[in-house]
XYZ file of C-alpha atoms in Angstrom:
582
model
C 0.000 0.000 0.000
C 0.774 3.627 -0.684
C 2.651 5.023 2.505
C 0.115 7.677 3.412
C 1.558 11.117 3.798
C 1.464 12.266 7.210
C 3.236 15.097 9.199
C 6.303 16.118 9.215
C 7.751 16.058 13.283
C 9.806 18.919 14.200
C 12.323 20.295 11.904
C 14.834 20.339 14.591
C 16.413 17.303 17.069
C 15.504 17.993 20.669
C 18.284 17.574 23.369
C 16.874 13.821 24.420
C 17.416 12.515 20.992
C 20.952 12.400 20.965
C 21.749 11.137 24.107
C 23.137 8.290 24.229
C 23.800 8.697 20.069
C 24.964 9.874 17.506
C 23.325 11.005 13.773
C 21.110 7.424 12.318
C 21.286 5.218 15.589
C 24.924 5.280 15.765
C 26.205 4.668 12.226
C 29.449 6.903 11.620
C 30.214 8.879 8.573
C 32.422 6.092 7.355
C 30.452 2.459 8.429
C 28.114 2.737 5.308
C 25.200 2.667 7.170
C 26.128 -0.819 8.864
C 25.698 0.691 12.599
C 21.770 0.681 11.933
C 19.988 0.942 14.964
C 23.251 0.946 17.438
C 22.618 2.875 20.341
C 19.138 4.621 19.149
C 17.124 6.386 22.312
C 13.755 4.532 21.300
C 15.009 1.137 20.457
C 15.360 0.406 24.240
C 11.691 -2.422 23.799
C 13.098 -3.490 19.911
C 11.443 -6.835 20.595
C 10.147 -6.930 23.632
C 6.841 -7.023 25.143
C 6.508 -3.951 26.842
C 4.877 -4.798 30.552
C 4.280 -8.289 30.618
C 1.396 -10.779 30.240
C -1.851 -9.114 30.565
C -4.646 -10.214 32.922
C -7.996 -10.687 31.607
C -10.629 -8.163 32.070
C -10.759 -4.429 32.458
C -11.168 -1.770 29.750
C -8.351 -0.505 27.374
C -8.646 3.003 25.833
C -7.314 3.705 22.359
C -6.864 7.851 22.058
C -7.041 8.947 18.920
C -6.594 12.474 16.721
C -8.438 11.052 14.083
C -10.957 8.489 12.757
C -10.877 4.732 11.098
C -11.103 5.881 7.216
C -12.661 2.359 6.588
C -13.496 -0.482 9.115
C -15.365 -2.628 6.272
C -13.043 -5.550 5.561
C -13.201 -4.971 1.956
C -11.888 -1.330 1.849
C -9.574 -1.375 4.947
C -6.233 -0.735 3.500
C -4.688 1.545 5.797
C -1.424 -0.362 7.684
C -2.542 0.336 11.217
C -6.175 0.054 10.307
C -5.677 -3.421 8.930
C -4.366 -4.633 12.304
C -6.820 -2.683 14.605
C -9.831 -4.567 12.188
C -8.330 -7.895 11.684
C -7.193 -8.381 15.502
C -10.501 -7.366 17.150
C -13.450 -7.612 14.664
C -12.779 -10.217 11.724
C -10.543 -13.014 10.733
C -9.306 -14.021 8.019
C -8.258 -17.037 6.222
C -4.479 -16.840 7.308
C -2.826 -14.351 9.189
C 0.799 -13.562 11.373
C 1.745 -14.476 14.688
C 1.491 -12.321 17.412
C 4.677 -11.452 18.546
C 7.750 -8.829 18.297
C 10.621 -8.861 16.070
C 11.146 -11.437 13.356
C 9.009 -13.814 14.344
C 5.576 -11.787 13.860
C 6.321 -11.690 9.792
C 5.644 -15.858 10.061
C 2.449 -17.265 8.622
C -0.365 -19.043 10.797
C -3.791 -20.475 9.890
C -6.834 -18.229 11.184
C -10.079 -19.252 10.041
C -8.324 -21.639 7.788
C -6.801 -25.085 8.919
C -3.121 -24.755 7.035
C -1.715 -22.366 4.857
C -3.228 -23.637 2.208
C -2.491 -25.813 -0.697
C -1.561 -25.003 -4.415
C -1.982 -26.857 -7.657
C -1.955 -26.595 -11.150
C 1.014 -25.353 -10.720
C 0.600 -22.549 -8.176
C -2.526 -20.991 -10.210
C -5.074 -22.881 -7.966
C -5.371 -22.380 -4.058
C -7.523 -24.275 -1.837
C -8.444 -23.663 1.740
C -10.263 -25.395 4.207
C -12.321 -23.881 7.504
C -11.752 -24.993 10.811
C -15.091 -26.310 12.503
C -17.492 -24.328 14.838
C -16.757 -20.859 13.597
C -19.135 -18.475 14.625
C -20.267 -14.926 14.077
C -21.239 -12.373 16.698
C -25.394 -13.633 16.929
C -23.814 -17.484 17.036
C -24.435 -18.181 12.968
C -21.664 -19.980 11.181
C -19.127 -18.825 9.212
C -18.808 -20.672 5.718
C -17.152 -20.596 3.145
C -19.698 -19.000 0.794
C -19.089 -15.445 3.515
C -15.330 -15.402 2.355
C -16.164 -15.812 -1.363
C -18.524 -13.049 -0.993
C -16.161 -10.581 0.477
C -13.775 -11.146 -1.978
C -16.741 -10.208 -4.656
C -17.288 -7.141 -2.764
C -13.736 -6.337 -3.023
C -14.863 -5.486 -6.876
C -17.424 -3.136 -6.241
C -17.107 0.551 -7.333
C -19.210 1.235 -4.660
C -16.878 -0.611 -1.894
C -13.804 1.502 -2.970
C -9.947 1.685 -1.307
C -9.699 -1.595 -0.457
C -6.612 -4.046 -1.632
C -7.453 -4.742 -4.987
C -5.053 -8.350 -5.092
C -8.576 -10.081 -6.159
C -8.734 -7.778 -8.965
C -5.280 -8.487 -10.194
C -4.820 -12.107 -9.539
C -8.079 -13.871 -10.164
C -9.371 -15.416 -13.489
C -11.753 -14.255 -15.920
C -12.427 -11.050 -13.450
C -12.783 -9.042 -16.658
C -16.133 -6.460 -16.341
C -16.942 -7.866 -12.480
C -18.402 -5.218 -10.416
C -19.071 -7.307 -7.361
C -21.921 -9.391 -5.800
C -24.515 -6.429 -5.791
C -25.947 -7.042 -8.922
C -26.669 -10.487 -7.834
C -23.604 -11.754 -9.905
C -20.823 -14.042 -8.847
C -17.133 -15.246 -9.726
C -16.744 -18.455 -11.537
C -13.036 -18.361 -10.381
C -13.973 -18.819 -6.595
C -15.206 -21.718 -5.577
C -17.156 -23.282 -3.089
C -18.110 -27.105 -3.183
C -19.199 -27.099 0.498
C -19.535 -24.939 3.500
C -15.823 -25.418 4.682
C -13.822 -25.321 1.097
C -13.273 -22.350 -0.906
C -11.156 -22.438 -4.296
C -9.319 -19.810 -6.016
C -8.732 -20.041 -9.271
C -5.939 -17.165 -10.558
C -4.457 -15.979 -14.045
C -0.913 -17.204 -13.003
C 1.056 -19.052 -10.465
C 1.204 -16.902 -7.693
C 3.547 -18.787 -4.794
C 2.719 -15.924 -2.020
C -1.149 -16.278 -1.795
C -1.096 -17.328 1.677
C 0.522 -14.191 2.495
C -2.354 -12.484 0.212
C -5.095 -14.473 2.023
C -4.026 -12.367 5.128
C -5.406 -9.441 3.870
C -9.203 -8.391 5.807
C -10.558 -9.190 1.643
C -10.303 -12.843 3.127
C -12.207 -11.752 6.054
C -16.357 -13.431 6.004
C -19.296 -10.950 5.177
C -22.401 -13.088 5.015
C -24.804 -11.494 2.367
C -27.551 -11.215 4.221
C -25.476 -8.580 6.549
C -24.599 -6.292 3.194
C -25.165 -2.650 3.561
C -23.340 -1.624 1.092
C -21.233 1.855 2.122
C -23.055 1.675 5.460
C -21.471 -1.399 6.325
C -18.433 0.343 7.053
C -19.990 1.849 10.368
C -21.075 -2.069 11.682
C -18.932 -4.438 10.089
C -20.537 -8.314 11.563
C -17.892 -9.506 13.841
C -16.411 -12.914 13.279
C -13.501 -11.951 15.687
C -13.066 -11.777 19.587
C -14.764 -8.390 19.873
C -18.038 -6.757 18.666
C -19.128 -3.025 17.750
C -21.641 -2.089 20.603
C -21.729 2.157 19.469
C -19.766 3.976 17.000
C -20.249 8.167 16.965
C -17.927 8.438 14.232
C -15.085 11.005 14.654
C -15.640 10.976 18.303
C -15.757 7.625 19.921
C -15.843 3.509 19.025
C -16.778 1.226 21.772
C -16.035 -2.828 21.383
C -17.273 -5.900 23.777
C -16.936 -9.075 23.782
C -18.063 -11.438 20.913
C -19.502 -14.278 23.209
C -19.885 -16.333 20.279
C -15.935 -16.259 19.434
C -14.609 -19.312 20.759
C -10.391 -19.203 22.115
C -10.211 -22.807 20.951
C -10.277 -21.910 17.575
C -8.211 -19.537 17.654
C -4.527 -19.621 18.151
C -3.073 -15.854 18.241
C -6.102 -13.499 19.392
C -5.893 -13.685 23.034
C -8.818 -11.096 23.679
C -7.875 -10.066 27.285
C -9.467 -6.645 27.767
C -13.353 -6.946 28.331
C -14.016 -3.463 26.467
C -11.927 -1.569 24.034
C -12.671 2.072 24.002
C -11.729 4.116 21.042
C -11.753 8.444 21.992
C -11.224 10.094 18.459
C -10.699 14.005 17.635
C -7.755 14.837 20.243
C -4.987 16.608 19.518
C -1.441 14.592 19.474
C 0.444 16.929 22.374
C -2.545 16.447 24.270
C -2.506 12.654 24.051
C 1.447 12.255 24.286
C 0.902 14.224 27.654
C -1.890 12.129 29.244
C -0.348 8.932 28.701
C 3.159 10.349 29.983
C 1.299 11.435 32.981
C -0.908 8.253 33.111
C -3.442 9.875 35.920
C -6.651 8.258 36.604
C -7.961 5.766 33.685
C -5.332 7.175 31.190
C -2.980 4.560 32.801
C -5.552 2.249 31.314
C -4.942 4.475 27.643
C -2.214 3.675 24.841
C -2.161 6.618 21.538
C -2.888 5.758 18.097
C -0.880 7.983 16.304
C 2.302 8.712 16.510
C 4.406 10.476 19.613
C 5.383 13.849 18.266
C 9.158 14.849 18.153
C 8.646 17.557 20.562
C 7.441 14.713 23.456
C 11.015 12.749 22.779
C 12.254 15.280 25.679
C 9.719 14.275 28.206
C 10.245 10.888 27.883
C 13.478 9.862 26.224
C 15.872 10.919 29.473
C 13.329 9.194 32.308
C 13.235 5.534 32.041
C 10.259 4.788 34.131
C 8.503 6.667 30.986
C 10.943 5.321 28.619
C 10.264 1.858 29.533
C 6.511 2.651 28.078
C 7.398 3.583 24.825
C 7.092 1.268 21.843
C 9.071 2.380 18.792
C 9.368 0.091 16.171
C 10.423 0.256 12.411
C 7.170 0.764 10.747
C 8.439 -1.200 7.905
C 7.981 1.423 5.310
C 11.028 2.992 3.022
C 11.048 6.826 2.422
C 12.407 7.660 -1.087
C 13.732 10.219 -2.989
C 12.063 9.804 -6.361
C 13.713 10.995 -9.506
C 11.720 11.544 -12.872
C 13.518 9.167 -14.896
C 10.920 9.730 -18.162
C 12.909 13.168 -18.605
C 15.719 15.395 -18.443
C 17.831 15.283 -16.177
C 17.140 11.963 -14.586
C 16.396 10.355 -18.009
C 20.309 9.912 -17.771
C 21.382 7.702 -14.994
C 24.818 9.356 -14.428
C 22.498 12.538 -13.157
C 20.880 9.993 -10.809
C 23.632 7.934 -9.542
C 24.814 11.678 -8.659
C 21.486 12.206 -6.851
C 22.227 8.560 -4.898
C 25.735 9.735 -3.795
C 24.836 13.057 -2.986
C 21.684 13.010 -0.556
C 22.484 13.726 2.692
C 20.685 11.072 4.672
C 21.977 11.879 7.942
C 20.767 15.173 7.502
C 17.298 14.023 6.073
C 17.147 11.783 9.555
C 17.893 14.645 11.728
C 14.995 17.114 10.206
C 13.031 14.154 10.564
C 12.776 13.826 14.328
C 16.190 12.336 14.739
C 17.651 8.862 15.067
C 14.827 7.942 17.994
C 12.267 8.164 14.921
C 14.016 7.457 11.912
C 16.911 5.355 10.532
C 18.623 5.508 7.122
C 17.891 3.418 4.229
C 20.219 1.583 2.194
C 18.053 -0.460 0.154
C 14.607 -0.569 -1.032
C 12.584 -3.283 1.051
C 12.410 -2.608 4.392
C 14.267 -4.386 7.142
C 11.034 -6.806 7.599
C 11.485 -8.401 4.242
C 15.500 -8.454 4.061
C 16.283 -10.530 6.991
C 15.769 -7.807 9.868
C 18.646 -5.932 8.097
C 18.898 -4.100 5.105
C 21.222 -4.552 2.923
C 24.058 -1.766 1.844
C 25.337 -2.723 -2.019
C 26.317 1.042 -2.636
C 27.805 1.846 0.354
C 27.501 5.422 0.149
C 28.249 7.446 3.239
C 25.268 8.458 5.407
C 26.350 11.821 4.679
C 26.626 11.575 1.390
C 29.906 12.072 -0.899
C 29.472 15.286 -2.761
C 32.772 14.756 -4.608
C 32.126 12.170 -6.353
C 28.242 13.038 -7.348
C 30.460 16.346 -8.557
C 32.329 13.742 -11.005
C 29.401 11.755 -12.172
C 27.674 15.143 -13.351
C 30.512 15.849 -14.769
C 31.226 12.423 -16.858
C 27.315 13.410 -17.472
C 28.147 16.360 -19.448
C 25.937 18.059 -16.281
C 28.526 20.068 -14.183
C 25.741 21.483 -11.947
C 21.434 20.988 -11.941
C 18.163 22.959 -11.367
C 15.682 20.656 -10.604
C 12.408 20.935 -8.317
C 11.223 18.735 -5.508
C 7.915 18.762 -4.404
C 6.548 17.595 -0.837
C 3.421 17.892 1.085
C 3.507 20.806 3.594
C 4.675 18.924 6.550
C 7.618 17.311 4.881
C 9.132 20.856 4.369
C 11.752 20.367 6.807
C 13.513 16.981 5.051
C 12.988 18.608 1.626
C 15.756 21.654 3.133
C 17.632 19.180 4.467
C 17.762 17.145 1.284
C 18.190 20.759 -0.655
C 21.233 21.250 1.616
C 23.130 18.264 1.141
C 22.562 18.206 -2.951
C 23.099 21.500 -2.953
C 26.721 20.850 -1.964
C 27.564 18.491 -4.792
C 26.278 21.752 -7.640
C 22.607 20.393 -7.412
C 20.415 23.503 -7.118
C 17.378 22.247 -5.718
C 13.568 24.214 -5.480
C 11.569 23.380 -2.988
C 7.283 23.535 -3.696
C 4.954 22.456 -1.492
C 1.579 20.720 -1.609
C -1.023 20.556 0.768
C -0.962 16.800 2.375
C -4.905 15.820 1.009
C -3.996 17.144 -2.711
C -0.212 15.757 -2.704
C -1.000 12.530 -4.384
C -2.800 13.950 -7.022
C -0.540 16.511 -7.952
C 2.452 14.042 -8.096
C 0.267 11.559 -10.096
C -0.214 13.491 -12.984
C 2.504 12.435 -15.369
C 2.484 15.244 -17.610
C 3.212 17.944 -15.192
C 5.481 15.592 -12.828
C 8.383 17.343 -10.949
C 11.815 15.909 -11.349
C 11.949 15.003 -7.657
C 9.371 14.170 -5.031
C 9.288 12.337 -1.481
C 7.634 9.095 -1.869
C 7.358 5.836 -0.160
C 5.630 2.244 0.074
C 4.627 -0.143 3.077
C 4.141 -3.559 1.752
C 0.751 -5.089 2.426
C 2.902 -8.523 3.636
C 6.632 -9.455 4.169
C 7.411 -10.405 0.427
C 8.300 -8.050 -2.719
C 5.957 -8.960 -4.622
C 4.102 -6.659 -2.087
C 6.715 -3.842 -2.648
C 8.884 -3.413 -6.114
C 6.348 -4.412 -8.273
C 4.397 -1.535 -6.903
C 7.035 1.152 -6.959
C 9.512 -0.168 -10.129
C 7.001 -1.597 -13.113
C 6.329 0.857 -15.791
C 3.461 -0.973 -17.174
C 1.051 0.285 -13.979
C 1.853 3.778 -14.387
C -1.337 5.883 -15.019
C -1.255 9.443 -16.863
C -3.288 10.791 -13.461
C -3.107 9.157 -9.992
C -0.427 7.413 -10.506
C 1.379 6.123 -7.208
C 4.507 4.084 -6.478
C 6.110 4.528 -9.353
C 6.387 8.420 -9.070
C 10.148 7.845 -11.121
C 7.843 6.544 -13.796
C 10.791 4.403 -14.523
C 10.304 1.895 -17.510
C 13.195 -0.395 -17.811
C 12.407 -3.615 -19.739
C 14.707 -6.043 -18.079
C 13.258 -5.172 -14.704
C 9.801 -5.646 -15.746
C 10.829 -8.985 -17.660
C 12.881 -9.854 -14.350
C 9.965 -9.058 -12.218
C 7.533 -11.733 -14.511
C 10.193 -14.201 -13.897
C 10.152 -13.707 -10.241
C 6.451 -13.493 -9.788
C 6.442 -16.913 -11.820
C 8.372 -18.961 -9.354
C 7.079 -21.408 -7.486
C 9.072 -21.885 -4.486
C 8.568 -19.134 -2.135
C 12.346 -19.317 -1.279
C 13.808 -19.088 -4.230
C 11.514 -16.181 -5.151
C 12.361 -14.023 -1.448
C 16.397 -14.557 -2.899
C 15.585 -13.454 -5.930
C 13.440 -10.146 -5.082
C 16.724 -9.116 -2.731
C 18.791 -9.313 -5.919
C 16.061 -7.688 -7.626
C 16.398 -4.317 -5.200
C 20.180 -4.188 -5.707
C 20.294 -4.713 -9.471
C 17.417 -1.810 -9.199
C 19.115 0.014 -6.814
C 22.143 0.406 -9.194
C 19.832 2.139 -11.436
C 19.249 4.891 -9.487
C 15.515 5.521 -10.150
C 15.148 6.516 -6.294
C 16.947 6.900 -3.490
C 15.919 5.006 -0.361
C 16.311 7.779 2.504
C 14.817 6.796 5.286
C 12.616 3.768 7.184
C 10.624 5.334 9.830
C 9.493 4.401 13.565
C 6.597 4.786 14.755
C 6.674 5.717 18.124
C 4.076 5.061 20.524
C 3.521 5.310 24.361
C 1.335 3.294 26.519
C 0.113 3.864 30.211
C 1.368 2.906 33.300
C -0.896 -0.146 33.544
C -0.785 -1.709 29.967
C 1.102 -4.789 29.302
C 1.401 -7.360 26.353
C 2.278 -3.997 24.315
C 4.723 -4.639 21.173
C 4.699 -2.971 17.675
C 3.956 -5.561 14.895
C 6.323 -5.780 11.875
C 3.875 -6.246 9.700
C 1.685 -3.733 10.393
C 3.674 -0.846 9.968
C 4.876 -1.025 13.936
C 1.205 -0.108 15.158
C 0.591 -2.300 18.259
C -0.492 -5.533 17.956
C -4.081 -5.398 19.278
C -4.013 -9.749 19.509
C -2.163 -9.625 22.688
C -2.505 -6.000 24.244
C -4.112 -5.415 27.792
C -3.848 -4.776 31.405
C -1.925 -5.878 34.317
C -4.395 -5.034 36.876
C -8.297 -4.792 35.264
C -9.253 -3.524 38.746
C -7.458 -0.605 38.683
C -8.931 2.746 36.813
C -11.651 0.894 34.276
C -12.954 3.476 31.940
């Protein structure tokens, strides 16, 4: 999915983020990046579960500045949305484990038995549901639900959901969902517990696709069409009792949902309680403070760089704070369908002159954000990411001076264009290019219209700030997104913002996509990124935290890796219920 634009933190580090560190967690102008993470302020709970095992019981508040754009299983496509909905309201036919670190990227069954089995030579998937799955009024689930979800996934009406369904089944051509009363010959259901997918090529990854909420049950006879969104029919541990929307979402228990069934959704608060519309300062200080039932509270956005000094240098607050890498890379994209950057020397001087240390530091600092040497993020790469150019965080002006010069290009005026809140990495990135002769202008966008002004080809700027979060821990959920020239669009056009058309990638990506060992295919996409990389369409600048605090009496609190670091809502509660219920 599209990394959603969101804004900028402060444009300048605050004393707590560099104790204990130095510029990019550590890494010296020299190391190539390889001190990643050494020494960073936040990474204090990398991979731990932030205080203990929860009891059972109590109520857990979620404050919020903003709303759920889509709870409906077949539009929720949002990274932290996906988790909050497919943790607490629905399952789905496979999903992750719960649990920090590495081992949350692994596969389990959900509503399915196994992962899943292939044939025909990976272009047919079969699944099978476990017994005595219920829904929230004690109906089953079957398997007809989960085809029609999928279905809905086609609707116009039903829109910004993953559109995987779209792409990968057969004969799809014209669909426009179950609403007209029509139905996909490609999905098939010989009984109540089997489901079939029939697909238009071998696709080795599906299990990892079949943990997306489109593989989450919707039983017709609960359609609502747009409305659904505001009551989606729980099949998971937790219900919708009231929803005001844009002020507050209240869950109970689902006493239908049965624990045997279900191996990673431990369900240990009795009531979640979701308070939207508050300002971010506002919630970073209530749950620093923790008075009352806000020990009870954890914050759904992110901490705000200006909090890192009220928590950062006391560890009995520090030891609340959950910061991991939200798996999403930060690029500097470079129109590669024109002058200059239809010449890669110009890039490759881009690539070597980009001050990334710099771009961290206007970022929030090396407690928020850590440089990027490759495209995939950390989560897909082996918890590491791998450095093939080993270009100085700080850049190395000289020799982007030489490369514009074996270009024929002894200096460059190009323009970058950000969203509003991304102002202060775009001077920082202007700085550092500007010392290798690149003479950068800066325009800005408002956040809601940025999209749309860098996805009209025609009028694309030669540089923008982009990124991608892949929907699951493979790249076939990331470079084909960002790096095939055969999706881009002449208007809204995401991803591939460098509009970069190179036919031995796309050939190379076909190959990859083809194979049917999932193995062979992960090896192959990291050789992918590098022979990319060398390219120089974009620059990878920076993989981002996402910092979050919880209150003094919340345990079983870790950021997934899958979901974009948000907290994994499976496993999250309270170590004493008694104490401060909301």
């Amino acid at each position: 999915m599209i990394q959603r634009t969101r804004i900028a933190l402060a444009t300048t580090l605050v004393t707590a983020l560099a104790l204990g560190a130095t510029a990019c967690g550590g890494a010296t102008k020299n190391d190539g990046g390889k001190g990643q993470a050494r020494n960073n302020p936040a990474a204090a709970n990398d991979g731990k579960i932030v205080g203990g095992t929860p009891a059972k019981g109590g109520t857990l508040t979620v404050l919020s500045n903003q709303d759920f754009s889509h709870l409906d299983p077949a539009r929720n496509w949002v990274m932290p949305i996906m988790d909050f909905g497919i943790r607490l309201l629905y399952r789905t036919l496979v999903t992750f484990k719960a649990e920090p670190g590495k081992s949350g990227s692994e596969l389990v069954p959900d509503l399915a038995t196994d992962l899943g089995t292939s044939s025909n030579g990976g272009r047919t998937w079969t699944f099978t549901l476990k017994k005595g799955l219920k829904y929230e009024d004690g109906s089953e689930i079957t398997a007809q639900d989960i085809k029609y979800n999928v279905e809905r996934s086609f609707a116009p009406d039903l829109t910004g959901g993953p559109d995987y369904a779209a792409r990968l089944l057969a004969n799809t051509k014209g669909y426009t969902g179950p609403l007209t009363g029509k139905h996909l010959d490609s999905i098939k259901t010989p009984d109540d517990h089997t489901i079939v997918f029939e697909l238009n090529r071998p696709v080795a990854e599906f299990s990892s696709i079949a943990t997306l909420p489109t593989f989450a049950p919707v039983p017709q006879k609960q359609e609502k069409g747009a409305q659904y969104d505001a009551r989606p029919f729980s099949s998971g541990p937790y219900k919708i009792d009231s929803y005001a929307r844009d002020k507050k979402l209240v869950l109970v228990r689902n006493p239908h949902w049965d624990a045997s069934t279900d191996t990673v959704r431990k369900a240990y608060p009795d009531k979640f309680v979701v308070v939207m519309g508050l300002k971010g300062g506002q919630i970073d200080d209530r749950i620093i403070a923790s008075g009352g039932a806000d020990a009870n509270a954890v914050q759904w956005s992110d901490m705000g760089a200006p909090s890192a000094a009220k928590v950062l240098p006391k560890p009995a607050v520090k030891e609340r704070l959950v910061a991991e890498l939200s798996g999403c890379t930060t690029m500097l994209q470079l129109n590669t369908s024109r002058a200059p950057f239809n010449d890669p020397k110009a890039r490759e001087a881009v690539q070597y002159a980009l001050d990334k240390e710099a771009v961290v530091t206007a970022g929030g600092g090396p407690a928020l954000n850590e440089i990027a040497t490759a495209y995939m993020p950390p989560s897909m790469t082996g918890g590491k990411q791998p450095d093939t150019l080993k270009i100085a965080p700080a850049g190395d002006p000289e020799k982007a001076k030489q490369l514009l010069k074996e270009a024929g290009k002894p200096s460059l005026d190009v323009t970058l264009t950000v969203s509003t809140g991304d102002k202060a990495r775009a001077e920082a990135a202007q700085q550092g290019l500007g010392k290798a002769g690149i003479k950068v202008k800066i325009e800005t966008v408002d956040p809601a219209a940025y999209n749309d002004a860098v996805g009209a080809i025609k009028s694309a700027p030669e540089m923008v700030f982009g990124g991608w979060c892949p929907d699951y821990p493979n790249g076939s959920s990331f470079l084909p997104f960002v790096f095939d020239g055969r999706f881009i669009k002449e208007t809204g056009n995401m991803g591939n913002n460098s509009q970069f058309r190179d036919e031995a990638t796309m050939k190379r990506l076909d190959e990859i996509a083809a194979m049917p060992d999932v193995a062979h295919a992960d090896k192959a996409w990291l050789d992918l990124d590098a022979q990319i990389l060398a390219k120089h369409p974009a620059v990878p600048m920076i993989i981002g935290r996402k910092p979050l605090l919880v209150g003094t009496n919340v345990a079983g609190a870790f950021g997934h890796p899958v979901w974009s670091g948000q907290l994994d809502y499976a496993t999250i509660g309270l170590k004493d219920p008694k104490k401060n219920q909301g």
